[in-house]
Tab-separated table of C-alpha atoms and ligand atoms in Angstrom:
chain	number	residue	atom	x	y	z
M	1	UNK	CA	11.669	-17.337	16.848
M	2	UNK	CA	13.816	-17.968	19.878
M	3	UNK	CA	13.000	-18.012	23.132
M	4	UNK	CA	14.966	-14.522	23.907
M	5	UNK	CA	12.907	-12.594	20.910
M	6	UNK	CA	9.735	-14.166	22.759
M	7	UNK	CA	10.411	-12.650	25.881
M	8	UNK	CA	11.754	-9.772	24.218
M	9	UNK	CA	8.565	-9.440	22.773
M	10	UNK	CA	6.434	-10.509	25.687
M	11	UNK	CA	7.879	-8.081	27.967
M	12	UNK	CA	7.076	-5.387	25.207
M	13	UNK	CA	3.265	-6.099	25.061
M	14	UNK	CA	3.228	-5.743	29.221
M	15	UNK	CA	4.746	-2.240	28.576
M	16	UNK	CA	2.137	-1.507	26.345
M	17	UNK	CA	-0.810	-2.561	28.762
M	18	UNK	CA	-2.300	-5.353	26.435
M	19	UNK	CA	-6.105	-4.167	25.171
M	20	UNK	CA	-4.739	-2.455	22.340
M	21	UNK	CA	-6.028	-5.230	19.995
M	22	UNK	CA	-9.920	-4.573	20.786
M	23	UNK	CA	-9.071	-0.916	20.851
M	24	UNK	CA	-8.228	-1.509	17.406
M	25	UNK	CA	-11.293	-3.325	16.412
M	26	UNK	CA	-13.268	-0.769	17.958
M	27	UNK	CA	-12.191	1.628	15.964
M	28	UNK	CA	-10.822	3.758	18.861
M	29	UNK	CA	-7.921	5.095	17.757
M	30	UNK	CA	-7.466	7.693	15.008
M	31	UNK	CA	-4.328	7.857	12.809
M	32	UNK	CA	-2.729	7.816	9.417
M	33	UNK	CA	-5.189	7.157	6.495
M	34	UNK	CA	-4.220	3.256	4.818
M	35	UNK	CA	-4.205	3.433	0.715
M	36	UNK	CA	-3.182	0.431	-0.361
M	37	UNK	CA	-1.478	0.551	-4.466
M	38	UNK	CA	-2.419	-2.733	-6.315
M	39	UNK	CA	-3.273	-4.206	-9.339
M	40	UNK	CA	-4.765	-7.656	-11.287
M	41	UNK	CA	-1.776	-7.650	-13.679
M	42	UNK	CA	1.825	-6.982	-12.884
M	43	UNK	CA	3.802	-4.477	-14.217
M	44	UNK	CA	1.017	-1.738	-14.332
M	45	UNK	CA	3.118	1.204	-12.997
M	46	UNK	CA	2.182	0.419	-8.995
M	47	UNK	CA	5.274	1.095	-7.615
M	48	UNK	CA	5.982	3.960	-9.851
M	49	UNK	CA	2.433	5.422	-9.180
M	50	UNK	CA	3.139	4.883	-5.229
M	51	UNK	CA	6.264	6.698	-5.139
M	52	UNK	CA	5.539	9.663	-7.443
M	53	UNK	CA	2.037	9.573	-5.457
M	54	UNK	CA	3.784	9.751	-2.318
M	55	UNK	CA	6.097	12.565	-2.782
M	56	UNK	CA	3.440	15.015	-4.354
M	57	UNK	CA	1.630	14.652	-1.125
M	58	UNK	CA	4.789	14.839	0.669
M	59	UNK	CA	5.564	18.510	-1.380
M	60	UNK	CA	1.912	19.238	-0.619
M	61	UNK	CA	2.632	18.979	3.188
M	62	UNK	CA	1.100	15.726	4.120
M	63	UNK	CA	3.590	13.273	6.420
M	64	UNK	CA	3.601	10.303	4.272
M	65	UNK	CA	5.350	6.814	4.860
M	66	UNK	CA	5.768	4.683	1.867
M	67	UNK	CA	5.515	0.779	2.822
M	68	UNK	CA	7.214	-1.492	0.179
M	69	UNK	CA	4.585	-3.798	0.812
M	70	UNK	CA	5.459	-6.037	-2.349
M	71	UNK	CA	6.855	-9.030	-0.641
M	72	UNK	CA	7.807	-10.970	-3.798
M	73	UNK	CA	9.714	-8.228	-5.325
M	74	UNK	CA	10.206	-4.989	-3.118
M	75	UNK	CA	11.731	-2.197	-5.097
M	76	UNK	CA	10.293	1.261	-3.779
M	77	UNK	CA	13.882	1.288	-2.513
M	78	UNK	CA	15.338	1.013	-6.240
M	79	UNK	CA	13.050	3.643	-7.268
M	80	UNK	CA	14.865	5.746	-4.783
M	81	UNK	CA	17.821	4.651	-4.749
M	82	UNK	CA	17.858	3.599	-1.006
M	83	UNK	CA	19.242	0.623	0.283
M	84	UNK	CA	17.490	-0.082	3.428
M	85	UNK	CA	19.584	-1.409	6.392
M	86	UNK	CA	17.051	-3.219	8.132
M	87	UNK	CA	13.296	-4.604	7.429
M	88	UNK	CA	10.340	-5.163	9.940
M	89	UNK	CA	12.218	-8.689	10.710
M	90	UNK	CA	14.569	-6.990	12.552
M	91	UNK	CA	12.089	-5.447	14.922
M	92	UNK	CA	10.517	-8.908	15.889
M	93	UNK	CA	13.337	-10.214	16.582
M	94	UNK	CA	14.785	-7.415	18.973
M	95	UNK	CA	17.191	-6.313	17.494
M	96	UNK	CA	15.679	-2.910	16.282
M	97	UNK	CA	12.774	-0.577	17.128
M	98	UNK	CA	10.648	-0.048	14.204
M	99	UNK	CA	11.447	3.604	14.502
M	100	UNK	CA	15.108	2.346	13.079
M	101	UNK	CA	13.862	0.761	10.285
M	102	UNK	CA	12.459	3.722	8.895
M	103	UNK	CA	14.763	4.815	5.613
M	104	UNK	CA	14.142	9.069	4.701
M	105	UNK	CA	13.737	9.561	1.304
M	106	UNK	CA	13.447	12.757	-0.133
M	107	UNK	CA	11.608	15.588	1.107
M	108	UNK	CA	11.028	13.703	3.970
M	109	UNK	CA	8.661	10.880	2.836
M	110	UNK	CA	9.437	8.302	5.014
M	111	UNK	CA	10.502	4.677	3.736
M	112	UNK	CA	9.569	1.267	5.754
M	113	UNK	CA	11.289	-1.685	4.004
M	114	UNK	CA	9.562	-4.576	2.722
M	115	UNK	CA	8.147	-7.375	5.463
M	116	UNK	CA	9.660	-10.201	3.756
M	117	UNK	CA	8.628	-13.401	5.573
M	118	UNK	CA	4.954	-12.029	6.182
M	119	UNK	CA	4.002	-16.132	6.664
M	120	UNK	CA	6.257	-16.465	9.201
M	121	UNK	CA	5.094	-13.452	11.039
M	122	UNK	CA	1.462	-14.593	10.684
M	123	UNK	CA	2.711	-17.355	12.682
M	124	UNK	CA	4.008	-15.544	15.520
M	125	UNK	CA	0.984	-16.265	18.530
M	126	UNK	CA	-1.053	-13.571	19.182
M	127	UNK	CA	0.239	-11.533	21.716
M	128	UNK	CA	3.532	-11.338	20.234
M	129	UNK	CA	1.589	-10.189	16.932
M	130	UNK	CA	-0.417	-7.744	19.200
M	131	UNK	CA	2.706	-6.319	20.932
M	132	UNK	CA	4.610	-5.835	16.948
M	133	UNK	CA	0.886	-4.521	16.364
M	134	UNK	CA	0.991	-2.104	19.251
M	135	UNK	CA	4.604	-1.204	18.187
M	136	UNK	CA	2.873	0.855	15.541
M	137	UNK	CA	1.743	3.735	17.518
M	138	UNK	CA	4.436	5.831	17.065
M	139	UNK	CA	4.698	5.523	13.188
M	140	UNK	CA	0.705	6.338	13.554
M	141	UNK	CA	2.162	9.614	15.252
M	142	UNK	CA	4.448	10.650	13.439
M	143	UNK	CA	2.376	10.365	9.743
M	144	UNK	CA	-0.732	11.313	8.013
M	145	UNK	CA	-0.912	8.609	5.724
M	146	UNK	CA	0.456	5.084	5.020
M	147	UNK	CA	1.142	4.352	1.277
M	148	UNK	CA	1.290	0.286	0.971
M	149	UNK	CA	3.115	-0.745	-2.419
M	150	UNK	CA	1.834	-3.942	-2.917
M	151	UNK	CA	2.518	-6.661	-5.160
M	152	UNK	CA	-0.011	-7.451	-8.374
M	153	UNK	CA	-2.902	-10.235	-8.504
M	154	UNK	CA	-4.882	-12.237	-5.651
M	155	UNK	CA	-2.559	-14.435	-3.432
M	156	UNK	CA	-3.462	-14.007	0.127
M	157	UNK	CA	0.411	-11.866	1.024
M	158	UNK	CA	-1.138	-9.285	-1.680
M	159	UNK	CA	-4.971	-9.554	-0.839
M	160	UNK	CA	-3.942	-8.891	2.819
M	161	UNK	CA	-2.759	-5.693	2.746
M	162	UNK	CA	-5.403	-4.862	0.321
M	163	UNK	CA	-8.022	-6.364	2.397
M	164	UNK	CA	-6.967	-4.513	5.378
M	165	UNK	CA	-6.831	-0.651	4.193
M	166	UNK	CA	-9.021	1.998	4.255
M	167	UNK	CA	-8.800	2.585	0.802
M	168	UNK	CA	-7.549	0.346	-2.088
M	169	UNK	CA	-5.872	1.974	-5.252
M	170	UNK	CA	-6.776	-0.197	-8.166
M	171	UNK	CA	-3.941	0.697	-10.707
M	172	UNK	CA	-4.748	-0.463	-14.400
M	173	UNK	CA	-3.775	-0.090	-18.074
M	174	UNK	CA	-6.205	0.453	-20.813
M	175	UNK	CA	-5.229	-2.749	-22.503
M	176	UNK	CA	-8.028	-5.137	-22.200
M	177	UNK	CA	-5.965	-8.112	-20.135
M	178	UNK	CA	-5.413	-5.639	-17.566
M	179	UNK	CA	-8.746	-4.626	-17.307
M	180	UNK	CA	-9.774	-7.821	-17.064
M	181	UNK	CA	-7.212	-8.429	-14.480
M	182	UNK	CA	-8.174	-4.902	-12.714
M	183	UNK	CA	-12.120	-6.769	-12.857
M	184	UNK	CA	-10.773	-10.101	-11.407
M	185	UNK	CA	-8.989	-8.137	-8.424
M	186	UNK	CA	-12.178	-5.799	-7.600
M	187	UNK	CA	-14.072	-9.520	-7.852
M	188	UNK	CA	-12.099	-10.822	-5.214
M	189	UNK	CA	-12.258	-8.119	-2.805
M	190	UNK	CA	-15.969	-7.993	-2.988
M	191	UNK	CA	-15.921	-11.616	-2.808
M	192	UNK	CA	-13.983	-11.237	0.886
M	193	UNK	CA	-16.295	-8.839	2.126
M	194	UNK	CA	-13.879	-5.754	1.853
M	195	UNK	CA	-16.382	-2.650	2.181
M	196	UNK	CA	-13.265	0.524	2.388
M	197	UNK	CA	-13.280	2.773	-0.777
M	198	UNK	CA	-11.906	1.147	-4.104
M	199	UNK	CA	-10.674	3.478	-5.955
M	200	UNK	CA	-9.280	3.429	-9.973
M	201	UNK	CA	-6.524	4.954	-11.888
M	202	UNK	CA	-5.740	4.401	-15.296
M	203	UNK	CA	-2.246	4.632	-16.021
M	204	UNK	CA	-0.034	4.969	-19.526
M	205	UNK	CA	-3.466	6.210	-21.757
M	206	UNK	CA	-2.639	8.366	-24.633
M	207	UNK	CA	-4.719	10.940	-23.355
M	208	UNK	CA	-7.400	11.651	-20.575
M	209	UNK	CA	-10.658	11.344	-22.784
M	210	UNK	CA	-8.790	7.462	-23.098
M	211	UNK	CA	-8.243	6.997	-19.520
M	212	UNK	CA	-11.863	8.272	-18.505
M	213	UNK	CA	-13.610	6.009	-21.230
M	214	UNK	CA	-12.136	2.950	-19.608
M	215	UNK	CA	-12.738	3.658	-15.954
M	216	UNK	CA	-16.140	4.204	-16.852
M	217	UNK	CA	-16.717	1.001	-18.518
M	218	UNK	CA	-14.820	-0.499	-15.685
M	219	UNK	CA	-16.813	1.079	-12.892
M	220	UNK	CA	-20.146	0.300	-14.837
M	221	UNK	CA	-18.922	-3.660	-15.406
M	222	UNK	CA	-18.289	-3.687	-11.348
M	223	UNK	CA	-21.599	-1.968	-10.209
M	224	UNK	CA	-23.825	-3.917	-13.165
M	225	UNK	CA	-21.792	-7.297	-11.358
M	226	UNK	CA	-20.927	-7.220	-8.337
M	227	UNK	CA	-22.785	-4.103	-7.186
M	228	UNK	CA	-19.222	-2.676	-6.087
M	229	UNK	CA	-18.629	1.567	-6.291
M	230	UNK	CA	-15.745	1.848	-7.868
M	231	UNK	CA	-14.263	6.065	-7.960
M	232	UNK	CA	-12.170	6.660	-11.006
M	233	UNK	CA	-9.023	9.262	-9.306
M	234	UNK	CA	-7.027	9.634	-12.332
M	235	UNK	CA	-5.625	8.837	-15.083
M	236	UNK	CA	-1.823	8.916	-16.145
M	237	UNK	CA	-0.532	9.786	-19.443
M	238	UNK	CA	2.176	7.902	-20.987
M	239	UNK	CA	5.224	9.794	-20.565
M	240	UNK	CA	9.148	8.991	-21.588
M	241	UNK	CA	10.140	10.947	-18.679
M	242	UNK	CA	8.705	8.109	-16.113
M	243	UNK	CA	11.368	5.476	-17.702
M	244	UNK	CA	14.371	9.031	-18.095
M	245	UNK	CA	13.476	9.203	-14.286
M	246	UNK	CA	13.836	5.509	-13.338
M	247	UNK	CA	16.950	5.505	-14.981
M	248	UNK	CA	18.382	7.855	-12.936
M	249	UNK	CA	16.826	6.380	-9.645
M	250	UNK	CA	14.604	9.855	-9.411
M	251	UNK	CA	10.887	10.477	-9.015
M	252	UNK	CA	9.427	12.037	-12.468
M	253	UNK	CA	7.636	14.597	-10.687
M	254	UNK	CA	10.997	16.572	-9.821
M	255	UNK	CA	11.083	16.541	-13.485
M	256	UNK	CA	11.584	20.212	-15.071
M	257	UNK	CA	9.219	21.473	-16.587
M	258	UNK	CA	6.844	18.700	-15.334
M	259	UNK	CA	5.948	16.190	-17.932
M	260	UNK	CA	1.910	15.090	-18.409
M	261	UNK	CA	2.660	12.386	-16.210
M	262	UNK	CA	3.901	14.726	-13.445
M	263	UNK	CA	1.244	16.803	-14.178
M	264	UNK	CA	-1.449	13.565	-13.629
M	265	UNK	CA	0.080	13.360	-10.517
M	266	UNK	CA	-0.300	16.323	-8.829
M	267	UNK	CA	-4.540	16.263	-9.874
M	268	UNK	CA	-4.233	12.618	-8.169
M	269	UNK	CA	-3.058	14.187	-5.386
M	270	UNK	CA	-5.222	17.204	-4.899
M	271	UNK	CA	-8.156	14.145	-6.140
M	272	UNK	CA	-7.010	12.161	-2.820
M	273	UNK	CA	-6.700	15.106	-0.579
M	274	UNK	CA	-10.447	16.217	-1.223
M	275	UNK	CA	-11.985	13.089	0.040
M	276	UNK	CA	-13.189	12.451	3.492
M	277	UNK	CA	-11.259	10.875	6.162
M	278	UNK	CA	-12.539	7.552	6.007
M	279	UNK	CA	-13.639	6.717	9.764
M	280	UNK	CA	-12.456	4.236	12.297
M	281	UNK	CA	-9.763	2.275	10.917
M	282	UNK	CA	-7.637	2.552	13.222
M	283	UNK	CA	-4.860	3.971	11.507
M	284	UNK	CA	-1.565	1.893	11.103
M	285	UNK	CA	-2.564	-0.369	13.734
M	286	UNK	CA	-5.430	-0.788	13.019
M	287	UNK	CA	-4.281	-1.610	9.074
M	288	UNK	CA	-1.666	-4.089	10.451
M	289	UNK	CA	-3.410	-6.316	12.658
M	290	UNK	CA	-6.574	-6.604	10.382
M	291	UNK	CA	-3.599	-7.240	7.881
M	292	UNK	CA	-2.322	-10.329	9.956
M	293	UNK	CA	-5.847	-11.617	10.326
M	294	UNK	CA	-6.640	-11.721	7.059
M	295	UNK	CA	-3.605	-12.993	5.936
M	296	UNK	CA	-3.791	-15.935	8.107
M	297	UNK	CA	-7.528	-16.335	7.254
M	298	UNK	CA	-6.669	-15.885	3.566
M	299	UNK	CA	-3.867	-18.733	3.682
M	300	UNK	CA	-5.758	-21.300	5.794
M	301	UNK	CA	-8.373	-21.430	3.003
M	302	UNK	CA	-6.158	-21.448	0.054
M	303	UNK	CA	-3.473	-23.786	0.681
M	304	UNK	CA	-2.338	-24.874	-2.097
M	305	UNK	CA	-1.794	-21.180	-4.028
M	306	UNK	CA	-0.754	-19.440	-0.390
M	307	UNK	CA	3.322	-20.753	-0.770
M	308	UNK	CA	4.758	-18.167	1.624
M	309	UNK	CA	2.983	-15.148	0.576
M	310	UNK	CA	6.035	-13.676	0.796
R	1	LIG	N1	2.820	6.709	-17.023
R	1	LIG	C1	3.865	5.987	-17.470
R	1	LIG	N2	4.479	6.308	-18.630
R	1	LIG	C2	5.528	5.577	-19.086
R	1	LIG	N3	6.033	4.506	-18.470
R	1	LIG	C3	5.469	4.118	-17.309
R	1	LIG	C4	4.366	4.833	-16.733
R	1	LIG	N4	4.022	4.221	-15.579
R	1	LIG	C5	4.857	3.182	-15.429
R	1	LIG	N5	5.734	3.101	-16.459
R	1	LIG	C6	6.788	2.091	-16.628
R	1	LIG	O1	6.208	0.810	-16.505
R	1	LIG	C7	7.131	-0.106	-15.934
R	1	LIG	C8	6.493	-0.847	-14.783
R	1	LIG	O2	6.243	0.058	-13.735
R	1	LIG	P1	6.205	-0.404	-12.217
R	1	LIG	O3	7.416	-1.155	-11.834
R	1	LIG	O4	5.852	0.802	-11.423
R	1	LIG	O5	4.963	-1.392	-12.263
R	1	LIG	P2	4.408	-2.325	-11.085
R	1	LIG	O6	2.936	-2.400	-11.288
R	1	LIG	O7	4.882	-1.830	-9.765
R	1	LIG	O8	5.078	-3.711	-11.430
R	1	LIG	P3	5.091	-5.033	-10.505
R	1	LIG	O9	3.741	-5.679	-10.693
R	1	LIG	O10	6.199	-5.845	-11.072
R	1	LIG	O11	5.315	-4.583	-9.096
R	1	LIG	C9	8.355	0.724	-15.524
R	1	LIG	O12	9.358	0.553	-16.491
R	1	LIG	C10	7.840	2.142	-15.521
R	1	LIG	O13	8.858	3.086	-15.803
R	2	LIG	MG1	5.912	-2.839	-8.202
């Protein structure tokens, strides 16, 4: 970073009066509710999941903003067919205020492009992270909850986000190298401490007596294990309309008449509406700069698998 974006960015954190950090911690502030969409094993339907999720809430009246969170290989904005103009980079270095970033998708979920470079933004000292931290406040306004699309398995750039939200979205296949991966991924939360919600959706069964069969073995493995409460949400049936919808850069739930996947979907949705409002996270904020911490704890300990994390 130069020396201009550092002043830039200094002179930003005096405008925002500085103890917003241990506000944070405190748990002060209210704001969006943080799921975070990952999985052990790639390819799971995450992104898919996030976006479909997204825009049922979205059509159910929630303000959502979807965070292409997977750093390796953002492509929320593919899904949509969105090319975003700018990406949180931008903001630290000046040149935009994270209110431009922002990229409207349909219905009017809200879309915040990937934060490639995560490492280097680690790296920024800490009151220039506080003052991009503080810079949250008026996403944490304008939204009800932050959807994080992150990328699959354990490296610190995935765990982070993960690590950091109120509630984690474990997205898994019935196939038994998934599950195993889904296991390994629950394993390593509990193994950092995490205490939010984990929560479990089994996507692409045949059928829903399928999809509830393996959560439960799943959740039983985790509590017999690791002691961990894992809440099945949902399962999704495999449905050709997900890839007809891809195809045509669309979401499958705008699909007429609405497929079983659709239909999956919307019972996710009403399933994450009905739960309480987990308290004291701190909203956006609060997500990012635990995010940040972690990250930089995460990569200090594992050098030699943290690369750039993204
Ligand atoms: N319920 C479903 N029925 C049919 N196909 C599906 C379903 N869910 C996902 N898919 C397909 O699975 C593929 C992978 O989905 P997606 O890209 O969402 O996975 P991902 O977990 O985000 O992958 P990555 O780990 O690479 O980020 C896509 O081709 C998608 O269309
Ligand atoms: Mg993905």
């Amino acid at each position: 970073m130069t020396a201009k974006q550092a002043d830039h960015l200094r002179g930003w954190i005096e405008a925002q009066g500085g103890r917003i950090r241990e506000q944070i911690r405190q748990g002060g502030s209210s704001g969006a509710r943080v799921l975070a969409i990952t999985s052990g094993k790639g390819g799971v339907g995450k992104t898919t999941l996030a976006v479909n999720l997204a825009l049922d809430l979205v059509l159910k009246g929630e303000r959502v903003i979807l965070l292409d969170a997977d750093l390796g290989l953002a492509n929320v904005n593919i899904l949509l067919g969105i090319e975003p103009r700018h990406t949180l980079w931008d903001v630290v270095e000046g040149s935009r205020g994270l209110a431009d970033i922002v990229e409207p998708g349909p219905y009017g979920l809200k879309l915040v492009p990937g934060a490639s470079g995560l490492a280097a933004l680690a790296r920024l000292d800490p009151p220039t992270l506080d003052a991009l931290v503080s810079g949250f406040r008026e996403l944490d306004r304008a939204c009800d909850w932050l959807i994080a699309d992150t990328g699959a398995g354990i490296a610190p750039g995935v765990l982070a986000f993960s690590l950091a939200a109120d509630a984690v979205l474990v997205v898994t296949q019935p196939e038994p190298t998934a599950l195993t991966d889904a296991y390994g991924l629950i394993k390593a939360l509990w193994a950092e401490g995490y205490t939010g919600a984990v929560q479990l959706v089994v996507n692409r069964v045949r059928n829903e007596r399928q999809g509830l069969e393996v959560a439960g073995r799943l959740k039983e493995l985790a509590r017999r294990a690791l002691g961990v409460e894992v809440t099945p949400v949902g399962v999704v049936r495999d449905d050709p309309a997900v890839h007809h919808a891809l195809m045509r850069q669309a979401a499958f739930i705008d699909h007429q008449p609405p497929g079983p996947a659709a239909q999956d979907i919307h019972r996710l949705g009403d399933q994450l509406l009905g739960r309480a409002r987990p308290a004291g996270g701190g909203g956006i904020r609060g997500f990012m700069a635990r995010m940040f911490d972690r990250y930089r704890a995460l990569a200090a300990e594992d050098v030699p698998s943290s690369g750039e994390g993204g």
